[in-house]
Amino acid sequence: MLRKALRGILAQRPVLPPSPGRIEAIDLARGFAIALMIVSHAVSGLLGIRQVPDWGMVPIHLLTKFSSSLFITVFGIALAVAFLPKCDSPDWPRRRLKLMLRGLQVLFWYKVLTVVEMMPLYAPEDILDTLLYQRFPIWVEILGFYAIALLWIPWVLPLWRRMPLWSRLASPLLVALLAGWLERHFGFWGIEPLKAILVEDADHYTWGQLSRLPLVMVGLLIGEAVLRCYWQPAARRWLVLGLAGIGAALLMGFVAVSLPGLGEALVAVAWNVGKHPPELPFMLFSVGGALVILALCLLGGGTAAAWLKPITVVGSDALMAFIFHIVVIFLIFRFLLGYWQVFSYPQVLGFGLALVLATAGWISLTRWFRKYV
């Protein structure tokens, strides 16, 4: 009987009840991802990572490593909550087109912000090469991942909607193994940018579509659980405990694979060792911390989102937040004002924290203008 029940569960397709309202905890989690990203970009963009003191690398700069995994996972959660239930509806082609147009919008801003990032640092011919995918930027590259993903993932969401649970659970691991094998053993016909876009390359700071797809899939799975559990207090507590437990287990896994040199491993993660292409210690640390933050956001729910309103506002409009902070750091401060290595680390760190609040203010102001002007 138990075996039969287990088989029935593993054969289930996604159960996606409609959400009775906006889940602000998702905005809060995305906001934390972007806030950590803003602080990291402020430090590296105005001071340089090599100028960060040891006490700044660990623990402060170390914590920003949760950002990318959290951002990509929340991307998958948002797809599951907002679009996955509609994949079998008659108006799905219109919704799919909406996602793809959003991808083109992000792609446009990715190219614009590539110019903004590179203007203070590179010659025009280098910028042109980057726009043509001969090389890649650093600080805005995650927008490139996001844009391309929005152009093709909408086409496979209906397939995910039809997959049984066992295959959805197995898919992240299988895709991660495939991406790792391709990165190490497949030459991509000598086209280095293609390899960087798909599975990442050690010579480029890119987010590979296949190498980061497992995080999107994990987000889709969590999104299914959020739709089923968020509005039921008892079920939500179990979901929070599960996510926090898995996150803690991943962090303990990082500790286990790092011993006896845990201190050196923490410093290596802070220095982005194993981030591109992804390696096991870095991903254990980054994904583990991301899941713990996500669990805390779901636990706090709407109350935490209200208490931490600036973070929630930043997460509610990720593209605007990204545009604003890159323009302020690279166009205004670094290019126009020449503020490169002018301030100390504590000052730059304080600027990064203030920029998070300024970003929330800018988003609120633009919304007010759209509403009343």
Short mmCIF file of C-alpha atoms in Angstrom, two decimals:
data_model
loop_
_atom_site.label_atom_id
_atom_site.label_comp_id
_atom_site.label_asym_id
_atom_site.label_seq_id
_atom_site.Cartn_x
_atom_site.Cartn_y
_atom_site.Cartn_z
CA MET A 1 0.00 0.00 0.00
CA LEU A 2 2.80 2.41 0.92
CA ARG A 3 4.69 1.58 -2.24
CA LYS A 4 1.59 2.19 -4.32
CA ALA A 5 0.97 5.54 -2.62
CA LEU A 6 4.60 6.56 -3.20
CA ARG A 7 4.35 5.66 -6.87
CA GLY A 8 1.20 7.76 -7.12
CA ILE A 9 2.96 10.76 -5.57
CA LEU A 10 6.02 10.45 -7.80
CA ALA A 11 3.78 10.22 -10.88
CA GLN A 12 1.94 13.44 -10.02
CA ARG A 13 2.03 16.35 -12.40
CA PRO A 14 2.32 19.82 -10.85
CA VAL A 15 -0.61 20.75 -8.60
CA LEU A 16 -0.95 24.50 -8.97
CA PRO A 17 -3.87 26.12 -7.17
CA PRO A 18 -4.42 29.77 -8.04
CA SER A 19 -2.86 32.29 -5.68
CA PRO A 20 -5.46 34.53 -3.99
CA GLY A 21 -3.07 37.48 -3.96
CA ARG A 22 0.44 38.71 -4.59
CA ILE A 23 3.04 36.82 -2.57
CA GLU A 24 5.15 39.68 -1.25
CA ALA A 25 7.62 37.26 0.33
CA ILE A 26 8.87 36.53 -3.19
CA ASP A 27 9.51 40.25 -3.75
CA LEU A 28 11.31 40.38 -0.40
CA ALA A 29 13.56 37.44 -1.30
CA ARG A 30 14.35 38.96 -4.70
CA GLY A 31 14.98 42.27 -2.96
CA PHE A 32 17.57 40.67 -0.66
CA ALA A 33 19.29 39.17 -3.70
CA ILE A 34 19.46 42.53 -5.44
CA ALA A 35 20.46 44.40 -2.26
CA LEU A 36 23.41 42.05 -1.74
CA MET A 37 24.27 42.52 -5.43
CA ILE A 38 24.19 46.32 -5.10
CA VAL A 39 26.52 46.27 -2.10
CA SER A 40 28.91 43.94 -3.91
CA HIS A 41 28.88 46.06 -7.07
CA ALA A 42 29.46 49.26 -5.11
CA VAL A 43 32.54 47.79 -3.43
CA SER A 44 34.04 46.19 -6.53
CA GLY A 45 33.02 49.01 -8.87
CA LEU A 46 34.31 51.94 -6.79
CA LEU A 47 37.13 50.40 -4.77
CA GLY A 48 38.14 47.09 -6.32
CA ILE A 49 38.03 43.72 -4.67
CA ARG A 50 41.80 43.66 -4.14
CA GLN A 51 41.54 46.70 -1.89
CA VAL A 52 39.02 45.08 0.46
CA PRO A 53 40.54 44.38 3.91
CA ASP A 54 40.46 40.86 5.32
CA TRP A 55 37.63 41.70 7.72
CA GLY A 56 35.63 42.96 4.75
CA MET A 57 36.17 39.83 2.65
CA VAL A 58 35.08 37.54 5.49
CA PRO A 59 32.37 37.82 6.60
CA ILE A 60 30.91 40.89 4.85
CA HIS A 61 31.82 40.29 1.21
CA LEU A 62 31.36 36.55 1.73
CA LEU A 63 27.65 37.03 2.42
CA THR A 64 27.11 38.66 -0.97
CA LYS A 65 27.81 35.24 -2.55
CA PHE A 66 24.26 34.23 -1.68
CA SER A 67 22.98 36.84 -4.13
CA SER A 68 23.29 35.16 -7.53
CA SER A 69 21.88 31.79 -6.48
CA LEU A 70 19.00 33.49 -4.66
CA PHE A 71 18.23 35.71 -7.66
CA ILE A 72 18.15 32.83 -10.16
CA THR A 73 16.15 30.57 -7.83
CA VAL A 74 13.57 33.31 -7.25
CA PHE A 75 13.37 33.71 -11.03
CA GLY A 76 12.19 30.10 -11.21
CA ILE A 77 9.79 30.60 -8.29
CA ALA A 78 8.23 33.62 -9.99
CA LEU A 79 7.79 31.67 -13.24
CA ALA A 80 6.05 28.87 -11.34
CA VAL A 81 3.76 31.18 -9.40
CA ALA A 82 2.80 33.61 -12.17
CA PHE A 83 2.98 31.57 -15.38
CA LEU A 84 3.17 27.81 -14.82
CA PRO A 85 -0.53 27.46 -13.86
CA LYS A 86 -1.48 29.15 -17.15
CA CYS A 87 0.56 26.91 -19.46
CA ASP A 88 -2.47 24.84 -20.46
CA SER A 89 -4.87 27.77 -20.79
CA PRO A 90 -6.13 29.06 -24.16
CA ASP A 91 -4.32 32.39 -23.72
CA TRP A 92 -0.91 30.80 -23.08
CA PRO A 93 0.51 32.00 -26.46
CA ARG A 94 -0.21 35.58 -25.36
CA ARG A 95 1.47 35.02 -21.99
CA ARG A 96 4.42 33.33 -23.66
CA LEU A 97 4.80 36.32 -25.96
CA LYS A 98 4.69 38.61 -22.93
CA LEU A 99 7.59 36.73 -21.35
CA MET A 100 9.61 36.82 -24.57
CA LEU A 101 9.01 40.55 -25.03
CA ARG A 102 10.21 41.01 -21.47
CA GLY A 103 13.31 39.09 -22.48
CA LEU A 104 13.91 41.46 -25.40
CA GLN A 105 13.46 44.41 -23.05
CA VAL A 106 16.02 42.98 -20.65
CA LEU A 107 18.36 42.25 -23.57
CA PHE A 108 18.14 45.90 -24.66
CA TRP A 109 19.03 47.16 -21.19
CA TYR A 110 21.77 44.55 -20.90
CA LYS A 111 23.45 46.06 -23.95
CA VAL A 112 22.92 49.64 -22.77
CA LEU A 113 24.30 48.87 -19.31
CA THR A 114 27.23 47.01 -20.87
CA VAL A 115 28.24 50.32 -22.45
CA VAL A 116 27.67 52.14 -19.14
CA GLU A 117 29.81 49.63 -17.24
CA MET A 118 32.65 49.58 -19.72
CA MET A 119 32.90 53.30 -20.58
CA PRO A 120 35.21 54.21 -17.69
CA LEU A 121 37.41 51.15 -18.24
CA TYR A 122 37.74 50.16 -21.90
CA ALA A 123 38.38 51.49 -25.38
CA PRO A 124 35.45 51.78 -27.84
CA GLU A 125 36.60 48.77 -29.86
CA ASP A 126 36.55 46.60 -26.74
CA ILE A 127 33.04 47.78 -25.95
CA LEU A 128 31.93 46.97 -29.50
CA ASP A 129 33.43 43.47 -29.23
CA THR A 130 31.46 42.94 -26.04
CA LEU A 131 28.22 44.11 -27.63
CA LEU A 132 28.84 41.54 -30.39
CA TYR A 133 29.45 38.71 -27.89
CA GLN A 134 33.18 38.47 -28.56
CA ARG A 135 33.79 39.09 -24.87
CA PHE A 136 31.57 39.67 -21.85
CA PRO A 137 31.10 42.33 -19.18
CA ILE A 138 31.20 41.52 -15.46
CA TRP A 139 28.79 43.50 -13.34
CA VAL A 140 25.80 43.40 -15.72
CA GLU A 141 26.33 39.91 -17.12
CA ILE A 142 23.55 38.35 -15.07
CA LEU A 143 21.11 40.46 -17.12
CA GLY A 144 22.44 38.67 -20.19
CA PHE A 145 21.57 35.32 -18.63
CA TYR A 146 18.14 36.57 -17.63
CA ALA A 147 17.39 37.97 -21.10
CA ILE A 148 18.34 34.82 -23.03
CA ALA A 149 16.53 32.59 -20.53
CA LEU A 150 13.31 34.55 -21.05
CA LEU A 151 13.55 33.93 -24.80
CA TRP A 152 13.57 30.12 -24.59
CA ILE A 153 12.27 28.94 -21.20
CA PRO A 154 8.65 29.97 -22.00
CA TRP A 155 8.67 27.38 -24.77
CA VAL A 156 9.53 24.54 -22.37
CA LEU A 157 7.30 25.53 -19.44
CA PRO A 158 4.34 23.52 -20.87
CA LEU A 159 6.63 20.45 -20.96
CA TRP A 160 7.52 20.97 -17.30
CA ARG A 161 3.80 21.31 -16.58
CA ARG A 162 3.25 17.80 -17.96
CA MET A 163 6.24 16.08 -16.33
CA PRO A 164 5.67 13.67 -13.41
CA LEU A 165 7.17 14.55 -10.05
CA TRP A 166 10.00 12.01 -10.22
CA SER A 167 11.33 13.52 -13.44
CA ARG A 168 10.99 17.08 -12.14
CA LEU A 169 12.98 16.12 -9.04
CA ALA A 170 15.66 14.37 -11.10
CA SER A 171 16.00 17.07 -13.76
CA PRO A 172 18.14 19.61 -11.81
CA LEU A 173 20.78 16.99 -10.99
CA LEU A 174 20.79 15.53 -14.51
CA VAL A 175 21.12 18.95 -16.15
CA ALA A 176 23.90 19.94 -13.72
CA LEU A 177 25.84 16.77 -14.57
CA LEU A 178 25.30 17.34 -18.31
CA ALA A 179 26.43 20.97 -18.11
CA GLY A 180 29.53 19.99 -16.11
CA TRP A 181 30.44 17.30 -18.63
CA LEU A 182 29.95 19.64 -21.59
CA GLU A 183 32.03 22.37 -19.93
CA ARG A 184 34.93 19.98 -19.37
CA HIS A 185 34.83 17.74 -22.44
CA PHE A 186 32.98 19.39 -25.34
CA GLY A 187 34.72 21.97 -27.52
CA PHE A 188 31.63 23.71 -28.97
CA TRP A 189 33.35 23.69 -32.38
CA GLY A 190 35.94 26.16 -31.10
CA ILE A 191 33.34 28.90 -30.56
CA GLU A 192 34.35 30.16 -27.13
CA PRO A 193 31.49 32.68 -26.68
CA LEU A 194 28.95 29.94 -27.41
CA LYS A 195 30.49 27.75 -24.72
CA ALA A 196 30.48 30.67 -22.28
CA ILE A 197 26.79 31.39 -22.91
CA LEU A 198 25.70 27.77 -22.62
CA VAL A 199 27.92 26.19 -19.94
CA GLU A 200 30.41 28.94 -18.96
CA ASP A 201 34.11 29.21 -19.60
CA ALA A 202 36.94 29.90 -17.18
CA ASP A 203 38.08 32.89 -19.26
CA HIS A 204 34.70 34.66 -19.16
CA TYR A 205 32.50 35.93 -16.35
CA THR A 206 29.26 34.49 -17.67
CA TRP A 207 26.18 32.70 -16.33
CA GLY A 208 25.65 29.62 -18.49
CA GLN A 209 22.14 28.82 -19.60
CA LEU A 210 22.60 25.10 -18.90
CA SER A 211 24.91 25.41 -15.92
CA ARG A 212 22.46 27.69 -14.06
CA LEU A 213 19.29 26.01 -15.36
CA PRO A 214 19.24 23.61 -12.36
CA LEU A 215 18.69 26.61 -10.07
CA VAL A 216 15.74 27.72 -12.22
CA MET A 217 14.33 24.18 -12.00
CA VAL A 218 14.76 24.17 -8.23
CA GLY A 219 12.90 27.49 -8.22
CA LEU A 220 10.08 25.95 -10.25
CA LEU A 221 9.79 23.14 -7.72
CA ILE A 222 9.79 25.57 -4.80
CA GLY A 223 7.23 27.72 -6.64
CA GLU A 224 4.89 24.74 -6.89
CA ALA A 225 5.25 24.20 -3.15
CA VAL A 226 4.67 27.90 -2.46
CA LEU A 227 1.41 27.86 -4.40
CA ARG A 228 0.21 24.83 -2.43
CA CYS A 229 1.47 25.87 1.02
CA TYR A 230 1.88 29.63 1.36
CA TRP A 231 -1.72 30.48 2.24
CA GLN A 232 -2.05 27.62 4.73
CA PRO A 233 -0.14 28.43 7.97
CA ALA A 234 0.63 24.84 8.98
CA ALA A 235 1.75 23.82 5.47
CA ARG A 236 3.83 27.00 5.15
CA ARG A 237 5.67 26.21 8.36
CA TRP A 238 6.58 22.80 7.00
CA LEU A 239 7.76 24.37 3.75
CA VAL A 240 9.89 26.89 5.67
CA LEU A 241 11.38 24.14 7.81
CA GLY A 242 12.13 22.06 4.73
CA LEU A 243 13.86 24.89 2.88
CA ALA A 244 15.80 25.98 5.96
CA GLY A 245 16.82 22.39 6.63
CA ILE A 246 18.02 21.81 3.08
CA GLY A 247 19.87 25.15 3.12
CA ALA A 248 21.55 24.31 6.43
CA ALA A 249 22.47 20.85 5.11
CA LEU A 250 24.12 22.41 2.05
CA LEU A 251 26.07 24.82 4.25
CA MET A 252 27.17 21.92 6.43
CA GLY A 253 28.15 20.10 3.24
CA PHE A 254 30.34 23.07 2.36
CA VAL A 255 31.96 22.82 5.78
CA ALA A 256 32.49 19.07 5.34
CA VAL A 257 34.19 19.35 1.94
CA SER A 258 36.29 22.29 3.17
CA LEU A 259 37.76 20.74 6.30
CA PRO A 260 40.41 20.99 7.61
CA GLY A 261 41.02 24.24 5.72
CA LEU A 262 37.66 25.92 6.39
CA GLY A 263 39.13 29.40 6.82
CA GLU A 264 40.95 29.20 3.49
CA ALA A 265 37.78 27.87 1.83
CA LEU A 266 35.72 30.81 3.12
CA VAL A 267 38.30 33.26 1.78
CA ALA A 268 38.31 31.43 -1.57
CA VAL A 269 34.52 31.71 -1.86
CA ALA A 270 34.72 35.42 -1.00
CA TRP A 271 37.21 35.77 -3.84
CA ASN A 272 34.75 34.05 -6.23
CA VAL A 273 36.81 30.88 -6.59
CA GLY A 274 34.51 28.28 -8.11
CA LYS A 275 31.84 30.76 -9.17
CA HIS A 276 32.47 30.64 -12.93
CA PRO A 277 32.25 27.84 -14.00
CA PRO A 278 30.38 26.60 -10.91
CA GLU A 279 32.27 24.26 -8.59
CA LEU A 280 30.88 22.20 -5.73
CA PRO A 281 32.19 24.14 -2.69
CA PHE A 282 31.04 27.51 -4.00
CA MET A 283 27.61 26.22 -5.01
CA LEU A 284 27.06 24.44 -1.68
CA PHE A 285 27.76 27.70 0.12
CA SER A 286 25.85 29.97 -2.26
CA VAL A 287 22.74 27.83 -2.70
CA GLY A 288 22.65 26.88 0.98
CA GLY A 289 22.65 30.50 2.08
CA ALA A 290 20.12 31.42 -0.60
CA LEU A 291 17.66 28.77 0.64
CA VAL A 292 18.02 29.92 4.24
CA ILE A 293 17.25 33.52 3.21
CA LEU A 294 14.30 32.33 1.13
CA ALA A 295 12.95 30.32 4.07
CA LEU A 296 13.17 33.35 6.36
CA CYS A 297 11.33 35.51 3.79
CA LEU A 298 8.53 32.94 3.47
CA LEU A 299 8.36 32.65 7.25
CA GLY A 300 7.98 36.41 7.64
CA GLY A 301 5.52 36.66 4.75
CA GLY A 302 3.63 39.89 4.28
CA THR A 303 4.56 41.17 7.73
CA ALA A 304 8.29 40.97 7.06
CA ALA A 305 7.75 42.44 3.59
CA ALA A 306 6.03 45.44 5.20
CA TRP A 307 8.68 45.90 7.90
CA LEU A 308 11.43 45.71 5.29
CA LYS A 309 9.57 47.80 2.73
CA PRO A 310 12.64 49.26 0.96
CA ILE A 311 13.99 45.75 0.29
CA THR A 312 10.57 44.60 -0.90
CA VAL A 313 10.26 47.60 -3.23
CA VAL A 314 13.68 46.86 -4.72
CA GLY A 315 12.61 43.26 -5.32
CA SER A 316 9.30 44.25 -6.88
CA ASP A 317 11.04 45.86 -9.89
CA ALA A 318 14.32 44.05 -10.40
CA LEU A 319 15.08 45.55 -13.82
CA MET A 320 14.62 49.14 -12.65
CA ALA A 321 16.75 48.42 -9.57
CA PHE A 322 19.49 47.02 -11.77
CA ILE A 323 19.41 49.94 -14.20
CA PHE A 324 19.48 52.54 -11.43
CA HIS A 325 22.38 51.18 -9.39
CA ILE A 326 24.60 50.46 -12.41
CA VAL A 327 24.02 53.98 -13.78
CA VAL A 328 24.79 55.56 -10.39
CA ILE A 329 27.94 53.50 -9.76
CA PHE A 330 29.52 53.46 -13.20
CA LEU A 331 28.13 56.41 -15.14
CA ILE A 332 27.78 59.02 -12.41
CA PHE A 333 30.34 58.13 -9.76
CA ARG A 334 33.06 56.37 -11.72
CA PHE A 335 32.85 57.99 -15.18
CA LEU A 336 31.58 61.53 -14.54
CA LEU A 337 32.95 62.15 -11.03
CA GLY A 338 36.06 59.98 -11.25
CA TYR A 339 35.40 58.25 -7.93
CA TRP A 340 37.68 55.26 -8.44
CA GLN A 341 39.54 54.22 -5.27
CA VAL A 342 38.89 57.64 -3.76
CA PHE A 343 37.08 56.38 -0.65
CA SER A 344 37.97 53.84 2.02
CA TYR A 345 36.30 50.46 2.29
CA PRO A 346 33.95 51.47 5.14
CA GLN A 347 32.90 54.53 3.15
CA VAL A 348 32.23 52.52 -0.01
CA LEU A 349 30.38 49.90 2.01
CA GLY A 350 28.22 52.62 3.52
CA PHE A 351 27.60 54.01 0.06
CA GLY A 352 26.44 50.58 -1.12
CA LEU A 353 23.96 50.31 1.75
CA ALA A 354 22.70 53.84 1.08
CA LEU A 355 22.35 52.99 -2.61
CA VAL A 356 19.94 50.18 -1.72
CA LEU A 357 17.68 52.75 -0.05
CA ALA A 358 18.16 55.20 -2.92
CA THR A 359 17.15 52.49 -5.39
CA ALA A 360 13.96 51.82 -3.45
CA GLY A 361 13.25 55.55 -3.43
CA TRP A 362 13.81 55.84 -7.18
CA ILE A 363 11.45 52.94 -7.91
CA SER A 364 8.78 54.46 -5.65
CA LEU A 365 9.21 57.86 -7.30
CA THR A 366 8.89 56.49 -10.83
CA ARG A 367 5.76 54.61 -9.82
CA TRP A 368 4.27 57.78 -8.39
CA PHE A 369 4.98 59.62 -11.65
CA ARG A 370 3.38 56.85 -13.70
CA LYS A 371 0.32 56.93 -11.50
CA TYR A 372 -0.24 60.70 -11.21
CA VAL A 373 1.54 62.36 -14.12
#
